[in-house]
Amino acid sequence: HYPFLRSHPDHDLARRQLRNGDGVLSLSVKGGFEPCCRVHDALRIVARASSLGGVESLASIPVISSHRNASPAELEAQGIDRGLLRVSVGLEDPDDLLADLEQALERA
């Protein structure tokens, strides 16, 4: 779900509108909501949050935070599945963040 990946359908648009990318990424955890919650709860460096904004890395699950009042049709139209996890990358060491995400994903 990251438009700066060349394989993303909106890659060219993102390159035109955003200069150097973005620190927010989304990933769909295989298996849906329950595994997504396990990943979210297993993060150690990335803090759980309902809002993505700050210097620290934060994660949220849209279906229980920003999009909790959206209908299933609205979620589908916006490409938000029940396993979607959004991560706002902060100023922590990139290797530490990757290790944190990897250990959390292993728990899914």
PDB file of N, CA, C and O in Angstrom, residues 28-36 83:
ATOM      1  N   SER A  28      -1.214  -4.992   4.846  1.00  0.00           N
ATOM      2  CA  SER A  28      -2.316  -5.871   5.208  1.00  0.00           C
ATOM      3  C   SER A  28      -1.731  -7.146   5.777  1.00  0.00           C
ATOM      4  O   SER A  28      -0.965  -7.840   5.108  1.00  0.00           O
ATOM      5  N   VAL A  29      -2.090  -7.444   7.000  1.00  0.00           N
ATOM      6  CA  VAL A  29      -1.589  -8.634   7.676  1.00  0.00           C
ATOM      7  C   VAL A  29      -2.424  -9.826   7.211  1.00  0.00           C
ATOM      8  O   VAL A  29      -3.660  -9.791   7.256  1.00  0.00           O
ATOM      9  N   LYS A  30      -1.737 -10.848   6.743  1.00  0.00           N
ATOM     10  CA  LYS A  30      -2.413 -12.042   6.255  1.00  0.00           C
ATOM     11  C   LYS A  30      -3.280 -12.630   7.366  1.00  0.00           C
ATOM     12  O   LYS A  30      -2.850 -12.771   8.497  1.00  0.00           O
ATOM     13  N   GLY A  31      -4.518 -12.935   7.041  1.00  0.00           N
ATOM     14  CA  GLY A  31      -5.428 -13.529   8.010  1.00  0.00           C
ATOM     15  C   GLY A  31      -6.452 -12.553   8.552  1.00  0.00           C
ATOM     16  O   GLY A  31      -7.379 -12.943   9.241  1.00  0.00           O
ATOM     17  N   GLY A  32      -6.271 -11.254   8.301  1.00  0.00           N
ATOM     18  CA  GLY A  32      -7.279 -10.281   8.694  1.00  0.00           C
ATOM     19  C   GLY A  32      -7.085  -9.655  10.052  1.00  0.00           C
ATOM     20  O   GLY A  32      -5.971  -9.439  10.527  1.00  0.00           O
ATOM     21  N   PHE A  33      -8.211  -9.364  10.694  1.00  0.00           N
ATOM     22  CA  PHE A  33      -8.249  -8.544  11.900  1.00  0.00           C
ATOM     23  C   PHE A  33      -7.500  -9.139  13.089  1.00  0.00           C
ATOM     24  O   PHE A  33      -6.692  -8.466  13.719  1.00  0.00           O
ATOM     25  N   GLU A  34      -7.751 -10.377  13.428  1.00  0.00           N
ATOM     26  CA  GLU A  34      -7.122 -10.977  14.618  1.00  0.00           C
ATOM     27  C   GLU A  34      -5.599 -11.014  14.508  1.00  0.00           C
ATOM     28  O   GLU A  34      -4.904 -10.581  15.431  1.00  0.00           O
ATOM     29  N   PRO A  35      -5.036 -11.509  13.390  1.00  0.00           N
ATOM     30  CA  PRO A  35      -3.581 -11.457  13.267  1.00  0.00           C
ATOM     31  C   PRO A  35      -3.040 -10.023  13.257  1.00  0.00           C
ATOM     32  O   PRO A  35      -1.969  -9.761  13.803  1.00  0.00           O
ATOM     33  N   CYS A  36      -3.797  -9.101  12.656  1.00  0.00           N
ATOM     34  CA  CYS A  36      -3.377  -7.697  12.651  1.00  0.00           C
ATOM     35  C   CYS A  36      -3.286  -7.173  14.085  1.00  0.00           C
ATOM     36  O   CYS A  36      -2.322  -6.483  14.452  1.00  0.00           O
ATOM     37  N   GLY A  83      -7.472  -6.306   8.045  1.00  0.00           N
ATOM     38  CA  GLY A  83      -6.122  -6.627   8.474  1.00  0.00           C
ATOM     39  C   GLY A  83      -5.125  -5.501   8.232  1.00  0.00           C
ATOM     40  O   GLY A  83      -3.928  -5.695   8.362  1.00  0.00           O
TER      41      GLY A  83
END
